[in-house]
Coordinates of C-alpha atoms in Angstrom, one line a residue:
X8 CA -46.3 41.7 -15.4
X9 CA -42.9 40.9 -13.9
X10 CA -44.4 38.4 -11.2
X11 CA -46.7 36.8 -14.1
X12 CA -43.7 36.0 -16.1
X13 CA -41.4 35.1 -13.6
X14 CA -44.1 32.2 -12.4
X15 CA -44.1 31.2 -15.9
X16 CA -40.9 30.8 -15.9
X17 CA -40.7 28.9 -12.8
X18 CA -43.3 26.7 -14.5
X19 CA -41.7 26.0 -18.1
X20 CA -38.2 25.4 -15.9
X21 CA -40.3 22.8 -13.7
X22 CA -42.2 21.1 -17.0
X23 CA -38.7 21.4 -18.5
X24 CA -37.4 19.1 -15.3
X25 CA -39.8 16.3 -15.4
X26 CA -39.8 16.3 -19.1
X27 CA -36.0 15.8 -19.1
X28 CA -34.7 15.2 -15.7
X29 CA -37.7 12.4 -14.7
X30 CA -35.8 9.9 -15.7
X31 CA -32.5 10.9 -13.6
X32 CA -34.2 11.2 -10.4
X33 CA -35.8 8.1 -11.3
X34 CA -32.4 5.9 -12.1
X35 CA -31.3 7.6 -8.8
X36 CA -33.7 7.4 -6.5
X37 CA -32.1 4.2 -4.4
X38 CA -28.9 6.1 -4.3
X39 CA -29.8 9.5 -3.1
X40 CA -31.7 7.3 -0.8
X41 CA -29.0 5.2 0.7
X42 CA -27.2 8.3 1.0
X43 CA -29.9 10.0 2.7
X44 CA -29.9 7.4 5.0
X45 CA -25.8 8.1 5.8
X46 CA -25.7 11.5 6.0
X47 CA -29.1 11.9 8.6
X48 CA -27.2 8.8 11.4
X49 CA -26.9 10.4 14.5
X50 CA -23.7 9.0 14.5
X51 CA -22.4 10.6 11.1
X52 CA -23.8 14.0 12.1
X53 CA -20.7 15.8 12.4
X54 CA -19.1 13.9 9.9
X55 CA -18.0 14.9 6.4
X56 CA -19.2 12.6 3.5
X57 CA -18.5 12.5 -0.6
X58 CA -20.5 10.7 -2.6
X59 CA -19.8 10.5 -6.3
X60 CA -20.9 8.1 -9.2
X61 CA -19.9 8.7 -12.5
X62 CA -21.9 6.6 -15.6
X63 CA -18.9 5.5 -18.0
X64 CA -21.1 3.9 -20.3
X65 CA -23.1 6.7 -20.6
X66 CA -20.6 9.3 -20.3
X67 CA -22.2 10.9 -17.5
X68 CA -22.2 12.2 -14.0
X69 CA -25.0 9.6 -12.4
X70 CA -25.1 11.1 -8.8
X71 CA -23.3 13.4 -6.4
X72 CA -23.2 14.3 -3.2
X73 CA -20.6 16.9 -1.6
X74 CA -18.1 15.9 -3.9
X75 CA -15.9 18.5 -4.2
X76 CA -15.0 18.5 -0.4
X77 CA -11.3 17.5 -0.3
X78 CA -10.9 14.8 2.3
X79 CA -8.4 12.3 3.6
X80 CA -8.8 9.2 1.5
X81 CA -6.1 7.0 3.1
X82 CA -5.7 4.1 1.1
X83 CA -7.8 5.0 -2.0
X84 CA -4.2 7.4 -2.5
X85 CA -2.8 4.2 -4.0
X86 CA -5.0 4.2 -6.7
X87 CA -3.4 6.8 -8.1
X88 CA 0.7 5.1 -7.2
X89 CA -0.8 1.8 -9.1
X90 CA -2.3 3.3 -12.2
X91 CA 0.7 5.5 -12.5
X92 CA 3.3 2.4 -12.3
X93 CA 1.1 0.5 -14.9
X94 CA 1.5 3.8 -17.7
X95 CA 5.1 4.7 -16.8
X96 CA 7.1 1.4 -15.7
X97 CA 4.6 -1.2 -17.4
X98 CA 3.1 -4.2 -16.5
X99 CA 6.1 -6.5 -17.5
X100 CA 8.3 -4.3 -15.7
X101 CA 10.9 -6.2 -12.9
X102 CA 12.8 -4.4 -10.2
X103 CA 16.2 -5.6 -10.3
X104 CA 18.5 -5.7 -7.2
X105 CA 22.5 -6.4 -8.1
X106 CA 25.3 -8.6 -6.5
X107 CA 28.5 -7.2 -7.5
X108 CA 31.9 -6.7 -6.0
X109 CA 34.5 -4.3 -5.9
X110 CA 38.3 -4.7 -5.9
X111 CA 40.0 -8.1 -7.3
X112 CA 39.8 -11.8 -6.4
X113 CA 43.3 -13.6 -6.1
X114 CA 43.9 -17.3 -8.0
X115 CA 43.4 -18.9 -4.7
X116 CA 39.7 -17.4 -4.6
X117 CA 40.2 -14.6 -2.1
X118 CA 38.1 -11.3 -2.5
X119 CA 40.0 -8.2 -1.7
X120 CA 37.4 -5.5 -1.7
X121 CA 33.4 -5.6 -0.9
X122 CA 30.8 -7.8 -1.6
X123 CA 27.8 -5.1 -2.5
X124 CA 24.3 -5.5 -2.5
X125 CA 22.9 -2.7 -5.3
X126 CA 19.1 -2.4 -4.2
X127 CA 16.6 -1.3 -7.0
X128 CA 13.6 -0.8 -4.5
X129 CA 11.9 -4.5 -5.1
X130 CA 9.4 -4.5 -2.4
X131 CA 9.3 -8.4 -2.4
X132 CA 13.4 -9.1 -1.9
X133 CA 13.4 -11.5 1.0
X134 CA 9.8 -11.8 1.5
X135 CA 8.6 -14.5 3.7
X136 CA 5.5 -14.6 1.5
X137 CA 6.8 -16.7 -1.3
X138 CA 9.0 -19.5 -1.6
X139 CA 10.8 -18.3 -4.5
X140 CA 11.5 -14.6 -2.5
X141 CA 12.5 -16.1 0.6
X142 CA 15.7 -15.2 2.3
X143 CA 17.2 -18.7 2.1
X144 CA 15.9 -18.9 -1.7
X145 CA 17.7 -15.6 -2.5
X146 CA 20.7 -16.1 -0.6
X147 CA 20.9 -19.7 -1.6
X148 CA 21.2 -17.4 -5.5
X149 CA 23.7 -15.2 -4.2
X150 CA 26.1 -17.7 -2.6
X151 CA 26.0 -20.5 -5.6
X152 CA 27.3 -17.0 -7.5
X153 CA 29.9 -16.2 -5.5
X154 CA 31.4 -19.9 -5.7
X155 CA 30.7 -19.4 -9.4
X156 CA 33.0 -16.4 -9.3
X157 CA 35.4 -18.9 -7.4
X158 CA 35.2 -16.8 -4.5
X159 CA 36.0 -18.6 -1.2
X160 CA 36.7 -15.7 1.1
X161 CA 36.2 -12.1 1.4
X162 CA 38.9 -9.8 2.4
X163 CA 36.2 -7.0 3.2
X164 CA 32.2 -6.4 4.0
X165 CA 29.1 -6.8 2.5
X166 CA 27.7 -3.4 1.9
X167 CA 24.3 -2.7 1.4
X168 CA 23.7 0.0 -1.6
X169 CA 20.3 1.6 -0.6
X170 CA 21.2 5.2 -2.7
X171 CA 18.4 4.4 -5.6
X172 CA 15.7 6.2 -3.1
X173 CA 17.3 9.0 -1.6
X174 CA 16.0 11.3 1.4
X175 CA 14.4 10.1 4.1
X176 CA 12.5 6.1 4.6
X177 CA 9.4 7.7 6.2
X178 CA 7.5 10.6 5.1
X179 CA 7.8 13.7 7.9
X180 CA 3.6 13.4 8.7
X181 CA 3.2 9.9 9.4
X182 CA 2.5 9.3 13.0
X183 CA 4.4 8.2 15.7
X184 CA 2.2 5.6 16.2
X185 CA 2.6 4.0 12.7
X186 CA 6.3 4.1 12.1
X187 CA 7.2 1.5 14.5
X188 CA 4.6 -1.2 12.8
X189 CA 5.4 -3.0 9.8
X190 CA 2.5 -1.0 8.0
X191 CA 4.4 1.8 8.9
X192 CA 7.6 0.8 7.6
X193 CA 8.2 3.0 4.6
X194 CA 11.0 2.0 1.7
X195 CA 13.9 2.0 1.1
X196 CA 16.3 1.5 -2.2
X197 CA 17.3 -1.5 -0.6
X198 CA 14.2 -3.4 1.1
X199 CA 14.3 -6.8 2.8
X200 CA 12.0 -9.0 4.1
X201 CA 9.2 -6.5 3.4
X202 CA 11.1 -4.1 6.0
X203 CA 9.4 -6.2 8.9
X204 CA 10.0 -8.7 11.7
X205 CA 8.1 -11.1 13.7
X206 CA 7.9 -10.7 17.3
X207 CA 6.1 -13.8 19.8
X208 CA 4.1 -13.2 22.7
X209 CA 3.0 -15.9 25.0
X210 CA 0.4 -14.6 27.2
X211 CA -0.1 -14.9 31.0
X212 CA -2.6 -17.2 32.0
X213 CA -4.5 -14.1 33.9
X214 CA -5.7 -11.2 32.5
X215 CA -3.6 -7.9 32.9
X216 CA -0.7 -9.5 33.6
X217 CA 2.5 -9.4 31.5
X218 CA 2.8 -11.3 28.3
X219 CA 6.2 -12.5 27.6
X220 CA 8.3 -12.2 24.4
X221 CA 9.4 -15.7 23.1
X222 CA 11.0 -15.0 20.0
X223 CA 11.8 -12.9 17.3
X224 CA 12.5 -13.7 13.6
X225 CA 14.3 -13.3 11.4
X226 CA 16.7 -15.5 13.8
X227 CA 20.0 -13.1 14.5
X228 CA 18.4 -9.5 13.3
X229 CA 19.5 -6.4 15.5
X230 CA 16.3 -5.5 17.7
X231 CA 16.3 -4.7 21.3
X232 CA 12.9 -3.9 23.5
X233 CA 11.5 -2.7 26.1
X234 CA 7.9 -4.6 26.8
X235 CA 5.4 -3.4 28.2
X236 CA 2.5 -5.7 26.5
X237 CA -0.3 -7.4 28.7
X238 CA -2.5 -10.1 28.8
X239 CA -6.1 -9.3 26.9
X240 CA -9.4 -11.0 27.1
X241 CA -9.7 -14.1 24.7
X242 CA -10.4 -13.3 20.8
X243 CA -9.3 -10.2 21.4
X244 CA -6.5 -9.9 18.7
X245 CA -3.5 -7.7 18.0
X246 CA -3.8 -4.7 20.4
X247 CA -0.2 -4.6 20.3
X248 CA 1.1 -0.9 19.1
X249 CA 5.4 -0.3 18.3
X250 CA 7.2 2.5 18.9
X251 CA 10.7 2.9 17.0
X252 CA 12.3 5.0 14.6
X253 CA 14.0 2.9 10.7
X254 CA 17.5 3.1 12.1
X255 CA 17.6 2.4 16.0
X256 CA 17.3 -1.0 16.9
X257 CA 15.7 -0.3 20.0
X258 CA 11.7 -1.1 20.2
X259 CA 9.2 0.0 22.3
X260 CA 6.1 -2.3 22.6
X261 CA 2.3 -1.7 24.4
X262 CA -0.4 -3.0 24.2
X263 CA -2.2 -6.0 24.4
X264 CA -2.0 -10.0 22.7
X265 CA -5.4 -12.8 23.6
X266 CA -5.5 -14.5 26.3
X267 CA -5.1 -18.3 25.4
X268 CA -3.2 -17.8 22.5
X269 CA 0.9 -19.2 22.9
X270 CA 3.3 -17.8 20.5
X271 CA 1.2 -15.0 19.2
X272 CA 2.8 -13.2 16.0
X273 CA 3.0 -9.5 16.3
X274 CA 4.7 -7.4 13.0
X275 CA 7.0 -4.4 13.5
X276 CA 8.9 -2.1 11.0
X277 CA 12.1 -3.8 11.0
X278 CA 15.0 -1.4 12.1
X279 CA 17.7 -0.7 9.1
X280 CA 16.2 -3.5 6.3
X281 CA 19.6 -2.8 4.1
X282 CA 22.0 -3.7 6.8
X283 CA 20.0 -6.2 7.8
X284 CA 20.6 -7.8 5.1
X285 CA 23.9 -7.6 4.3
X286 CA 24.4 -8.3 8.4
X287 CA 22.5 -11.7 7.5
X288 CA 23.9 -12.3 4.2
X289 CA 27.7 -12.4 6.0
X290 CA 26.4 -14.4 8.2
X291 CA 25.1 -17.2 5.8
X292 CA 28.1 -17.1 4.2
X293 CA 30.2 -18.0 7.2
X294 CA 28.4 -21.0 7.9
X295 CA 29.0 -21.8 4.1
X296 CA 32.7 -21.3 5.3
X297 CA 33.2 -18.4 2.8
X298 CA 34.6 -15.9 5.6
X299 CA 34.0 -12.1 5.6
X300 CA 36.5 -10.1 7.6
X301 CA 34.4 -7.0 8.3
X302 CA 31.1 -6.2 9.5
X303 CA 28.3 -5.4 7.2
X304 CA 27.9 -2.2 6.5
X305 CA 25.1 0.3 4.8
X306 CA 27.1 3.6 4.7
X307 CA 27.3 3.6 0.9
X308 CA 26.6 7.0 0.0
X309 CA 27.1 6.4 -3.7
X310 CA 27.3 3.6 -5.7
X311 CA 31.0 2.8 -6.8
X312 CA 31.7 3.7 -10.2
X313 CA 34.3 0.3 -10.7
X314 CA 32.3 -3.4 -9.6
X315 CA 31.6 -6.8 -11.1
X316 CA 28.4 -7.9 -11.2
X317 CA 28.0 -11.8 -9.6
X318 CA 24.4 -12.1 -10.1
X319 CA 21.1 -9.7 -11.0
X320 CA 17.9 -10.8 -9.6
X321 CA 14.8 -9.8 -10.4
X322 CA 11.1 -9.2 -9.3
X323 CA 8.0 -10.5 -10.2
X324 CA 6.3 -8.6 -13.0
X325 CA 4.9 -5.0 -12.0
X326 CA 1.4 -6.4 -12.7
X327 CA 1.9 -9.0 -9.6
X328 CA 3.3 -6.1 -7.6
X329 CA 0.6 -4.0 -8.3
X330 CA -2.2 -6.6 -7.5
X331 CA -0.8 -7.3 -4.5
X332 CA -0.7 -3.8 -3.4
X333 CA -4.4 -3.3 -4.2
X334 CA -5.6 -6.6 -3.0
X335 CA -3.9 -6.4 0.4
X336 CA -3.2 -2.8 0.8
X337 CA 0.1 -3.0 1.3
X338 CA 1.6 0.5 2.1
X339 CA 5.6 -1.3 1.6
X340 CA 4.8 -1.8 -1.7
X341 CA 3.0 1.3 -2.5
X342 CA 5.6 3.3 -1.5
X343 CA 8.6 1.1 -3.3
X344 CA 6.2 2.0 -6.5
X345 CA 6.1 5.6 -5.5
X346 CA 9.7 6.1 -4.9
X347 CA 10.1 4.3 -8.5
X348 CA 8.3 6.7 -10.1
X349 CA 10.2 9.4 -8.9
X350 CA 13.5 7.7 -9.5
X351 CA 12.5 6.6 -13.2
X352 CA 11.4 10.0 -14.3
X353 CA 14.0 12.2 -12.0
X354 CA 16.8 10.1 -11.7
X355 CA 15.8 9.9 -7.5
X356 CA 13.6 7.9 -5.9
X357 CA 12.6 10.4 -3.2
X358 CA 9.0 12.0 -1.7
X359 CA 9.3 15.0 -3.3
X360 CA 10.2 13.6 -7.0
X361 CA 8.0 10.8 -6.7
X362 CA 4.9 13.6 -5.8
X363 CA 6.0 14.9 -9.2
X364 CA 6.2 12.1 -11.2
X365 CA 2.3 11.3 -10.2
X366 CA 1.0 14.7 -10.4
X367 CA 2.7 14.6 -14.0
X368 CA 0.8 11.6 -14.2
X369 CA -2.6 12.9 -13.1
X370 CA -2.2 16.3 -14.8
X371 CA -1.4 14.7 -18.1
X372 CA -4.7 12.8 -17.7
X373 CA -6.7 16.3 -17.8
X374 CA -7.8 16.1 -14.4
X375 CA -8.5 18.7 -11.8
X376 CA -5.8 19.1 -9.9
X377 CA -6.9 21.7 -7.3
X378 CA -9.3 18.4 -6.4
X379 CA -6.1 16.8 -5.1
X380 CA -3.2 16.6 -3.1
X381 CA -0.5 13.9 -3.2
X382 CA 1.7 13.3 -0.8
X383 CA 2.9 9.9 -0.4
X384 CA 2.2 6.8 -2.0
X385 CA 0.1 4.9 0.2
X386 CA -2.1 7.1 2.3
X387 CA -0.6 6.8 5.3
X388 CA -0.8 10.1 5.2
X389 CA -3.3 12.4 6.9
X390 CA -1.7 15.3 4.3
X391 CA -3.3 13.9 1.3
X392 CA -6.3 14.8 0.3
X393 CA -9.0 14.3 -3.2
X394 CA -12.3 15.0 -3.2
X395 CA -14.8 11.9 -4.5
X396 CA -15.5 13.3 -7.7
X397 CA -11.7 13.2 -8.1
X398 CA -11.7 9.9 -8.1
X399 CA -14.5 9.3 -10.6
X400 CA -13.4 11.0 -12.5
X401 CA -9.7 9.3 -12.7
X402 CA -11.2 6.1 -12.6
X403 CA -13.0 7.0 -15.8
X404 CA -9.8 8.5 -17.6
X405 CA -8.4 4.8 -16.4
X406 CA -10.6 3.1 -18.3
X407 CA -9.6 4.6 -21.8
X408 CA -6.4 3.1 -21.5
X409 CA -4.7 0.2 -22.8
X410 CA -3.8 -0.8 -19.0
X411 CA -7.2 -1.0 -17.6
X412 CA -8.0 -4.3 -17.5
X413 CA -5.1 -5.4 -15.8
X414 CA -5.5 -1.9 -13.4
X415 CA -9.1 -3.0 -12.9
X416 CA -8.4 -6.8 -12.0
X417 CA -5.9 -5.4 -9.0
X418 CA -8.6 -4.3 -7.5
X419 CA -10.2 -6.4 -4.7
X420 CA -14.0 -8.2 -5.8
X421 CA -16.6 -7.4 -3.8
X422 CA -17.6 -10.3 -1.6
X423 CA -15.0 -12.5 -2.6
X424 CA -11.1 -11.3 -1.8
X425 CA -9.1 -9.0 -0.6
X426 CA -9.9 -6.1 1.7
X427 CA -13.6 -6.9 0.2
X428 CA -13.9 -9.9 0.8
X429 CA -17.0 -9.5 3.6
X430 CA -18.8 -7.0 1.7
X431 CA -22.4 -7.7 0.1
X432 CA -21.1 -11.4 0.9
X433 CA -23.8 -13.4 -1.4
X434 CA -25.7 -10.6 -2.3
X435 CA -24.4 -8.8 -5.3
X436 CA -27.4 -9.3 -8.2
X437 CA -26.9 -11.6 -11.3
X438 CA -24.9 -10.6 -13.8
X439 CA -23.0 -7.8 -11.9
X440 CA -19.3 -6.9 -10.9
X441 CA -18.0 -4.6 -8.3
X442 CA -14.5 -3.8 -7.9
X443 CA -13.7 -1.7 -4.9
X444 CA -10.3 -0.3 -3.4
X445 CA -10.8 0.6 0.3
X446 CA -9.2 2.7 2.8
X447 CA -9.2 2.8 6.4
X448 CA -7.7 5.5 9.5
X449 CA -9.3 6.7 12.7
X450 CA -12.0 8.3 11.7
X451 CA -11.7 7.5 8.1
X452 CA -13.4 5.1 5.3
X453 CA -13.3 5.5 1.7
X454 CA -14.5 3.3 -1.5
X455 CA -14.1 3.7 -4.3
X456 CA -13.6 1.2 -7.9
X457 CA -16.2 0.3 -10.9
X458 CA -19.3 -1.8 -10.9
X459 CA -20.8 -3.6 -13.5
X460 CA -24.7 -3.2 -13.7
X461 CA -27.1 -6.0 -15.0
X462 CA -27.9 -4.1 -17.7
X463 CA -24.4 -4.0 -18.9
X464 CA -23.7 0.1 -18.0
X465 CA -20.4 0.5 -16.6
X466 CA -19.7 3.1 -13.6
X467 CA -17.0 4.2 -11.3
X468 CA -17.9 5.7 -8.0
X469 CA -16.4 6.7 -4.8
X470 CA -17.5 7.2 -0.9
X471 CA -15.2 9.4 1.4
X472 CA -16.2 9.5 5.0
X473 CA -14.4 11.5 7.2
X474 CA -14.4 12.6 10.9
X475 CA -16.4 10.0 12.0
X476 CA -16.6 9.2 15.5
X477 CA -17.8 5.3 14.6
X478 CA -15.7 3.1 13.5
X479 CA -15.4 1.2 10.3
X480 CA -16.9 -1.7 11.1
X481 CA -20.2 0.3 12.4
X482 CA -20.0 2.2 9.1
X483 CA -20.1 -0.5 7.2
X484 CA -23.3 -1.8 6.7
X485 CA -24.4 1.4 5.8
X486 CA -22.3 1.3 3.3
X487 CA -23.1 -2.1 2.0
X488 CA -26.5 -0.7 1.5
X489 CA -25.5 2.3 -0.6
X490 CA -22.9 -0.2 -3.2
X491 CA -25.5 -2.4 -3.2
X492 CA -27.8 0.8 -4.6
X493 CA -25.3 1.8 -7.1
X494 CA -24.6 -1.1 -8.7
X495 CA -28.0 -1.8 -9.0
X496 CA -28.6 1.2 -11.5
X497 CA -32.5 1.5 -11.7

């Protein structure tokens, strides 16, 4: 009797199934088998893989695999840093650094006191990347001020006023390995030419032999080396890795740079960014014959309470800032944003209140947030952690709000730019979108964004692969095969 009804159980469940859950299997049948075809590589056997897709349209969970495995999503962390600038400074928002000065200036035009340079964490001050930031742009501003004032000489220093972000430049679990290149540069309240420098390597004309540093830019900035870089084979690209800590100037650099290739740029984190700065800034002014008696300095460990402001410059919109941080991946800015955060809603820009401010942020949203752990703003750290249906689901929360177009368009298009530029080149069907945010460490690769389907049904989705012994660019065809499943829909 027991046994009789138990099978008729089993069978009502079953009818029960393909009367109702048919059509599920059905609509997910090329995902479950793209990631089928993942999880059985030989080379993915001992790897851990998420796999979630989440129907927005539908208001739905479409497909999941593993997904509440927390994993190291590098890059995919600034997801959260982004969406959490757009709600809490805004789109429009500018980051604002100062020129001021303290003391007096005499009738004749002389300064008695201290030129200071009040950072507010803009990521782009300096940067080489735009005319309009570019160190002879901005000090071009800053000098044309100062005659303004009717300033001719300075009785004093330019100090640089870093104290906005507080606590340390780089996050205690980054590697070694990273600090020393200008991805692993970290913030400061007082950035400057995106916190790197440009180092030139002319190769030998044999391979192993040394390669030879030719020059360094900025032109003047405090860096000292040891090389030990050699010649690589042809095409064989940046190999070169830096060692160096944010406040010696000494460098340390191995590696490798192509054979063939003269004058080959290399980027390193660029030792003290504030007093560089204000170092090159005095500078400038001399050979605008405005003296400064002093050296620059960056041991401000307060901002005076008594100064004049010459001149306040400001940023691109947040929206610009936050594109570019998506687009490129750019850990400088993600962690100027980060530190932000914690500043605007703490009143320091530091790790540990910037942590606070997005877990404010992501709790607020009603998420899970034993799914997650945040520890920096960019990823660089191994210590954060999400699991993928995390992310679905905080894509989909993004989506209800009034920021999500502009959050949406900051992440890179599939086959077109960014960081996704190569993916599903051509192959994407009519009438869809993908918008994907990647992120990329040994043994690392993560997606995760929104697609648009050609039947209009809107989705957000996310891949975490970790502990993979192949690398990214042997993953990722596989992975092409599986975006190309889900945004195909049926």
């Amino acid at each position: 009797m027991t046994k009789l009804l138990s099978n008729k159980i089993l069978l009502f469940a079953f009818a029960t199934f393909v009367a109702f859950g048919g059509s599920l299997l059905a609509q997910n049948k090329k995902i479950a088998d793209e990631v089928k075809r993942i999880t059985s590589d030989p080379q993915l056997k001992h790897a851990s893989i998420g796999v979630s897709v989440y129907n927005i349209t539908q208001g739905k969970e479409e497909y999941t695999y593993d997904a509440d495995r927390l994993m190291s999503p590098a890059s995919l962390m600034k997801l959260f840093t982004t969406a959490a600038g757009f709600e809490y400074m805004g789109k429009a928002f500018r980051f604002k650094t100062m020129l001021a000065y303290t003391g007096s200036v005499t009738p004749d035009g002389v300064l008695n006191g201290d030129l200071l340079i009040i950072g507010g964490g803009d990521p782009l001050l300096g940067s080489y990347r735009y005319r309009q930031t570019s160190m002879d742009t901005l000090f071009r501003l800053w000098h044309n001020a100062i005659r303004k004032a009717g300033i001719i000489s300075v009785n004093g220093r330019v100090l640089a006023d870093a104290t906005i972000f507080g606590g340390t430049q780089l996050h205690d679990t980054w590697q070694w390995g990273d600090v020393g290149n200008y991805y692993g540069c970290g913030a400061t309240g007082l950035n400057f030419h995106e916190n790197m420098y440009f180092v030139y390597f002319n190769p030998d004309r044999r391979e192993g032999f040394p390669a030879d540093i030719d020059h360094i830019q900025p032109k003047g900035i405090d860096v000292r080396h040891q090389n030990h870089v050699t010649t690589g084979p042809a095409n064989s690209g940046d190999k070169v890795v830096i060692y160096g800590t944010p406040t010696a100037s000494m460098r340390y650099y191995e590696g490798t740079v192509p054979l063939g290739q003269s004058n080959f740029r290399v980027r390193g984190a660029m030792p003290n960014p504030g007093k560089t700065c204000a170092e090159l800034f005095s500078v400038y002014l001399r050979h605008k014959n405005v003296n400064v008696t002093s050296h620059a300095s960056d041991e401000v460990s307060s901002t005076p309470k008594n100064y004049t402001v010459l001149f306040e410059y400001y940023s691109v919109p947040y929206v610009v800032v936050a594109q570019y941080t998506n687009m490129t991946s750019n850990n400088l800015y993600a962690e100027s944003i980060f530190k932000y955060l914690g500043y605007k809603m703490y009143n320091k820009g530091n790790f540990d209140n910037a942590v606070k401010a997005v877990n404010k942020y992501l709790s607020d949203k009603d998420l899970d947030m034993s799914a997650v752990n945040v520890v920096d703003g960019s990823g660089l750290s191994r210590g954060g952690l999400a699991t993928a249906r995390f992310f679905t689901d905080f894509l989909a929360k993004i989506s209800k709000t009034d920021y999500f177009i502009d959050f949406r368009n900051s992440l890179p298009k599939v086959g077109e730019n960014g960081t996704v530029r190569n993916l599903l080149k051509n192959a994407l069907p009519a009438g869809t979108d993908m918008r994907v945010k990647t992120g990329t460490m040994t043994g690392v690769s993560s997606y995760a964004g929104y697609a648009t389907r050609p039947n209009g049904d809107k989705v957000s989705f996310s891949i975490l692969v970790n502990n993979s012994t192949s690398g990214a660019s042997a993953l990722r065809p596989k992975v092409d095969r599986l975006l190309a499943a889900i945004v195909a829909g049926n």
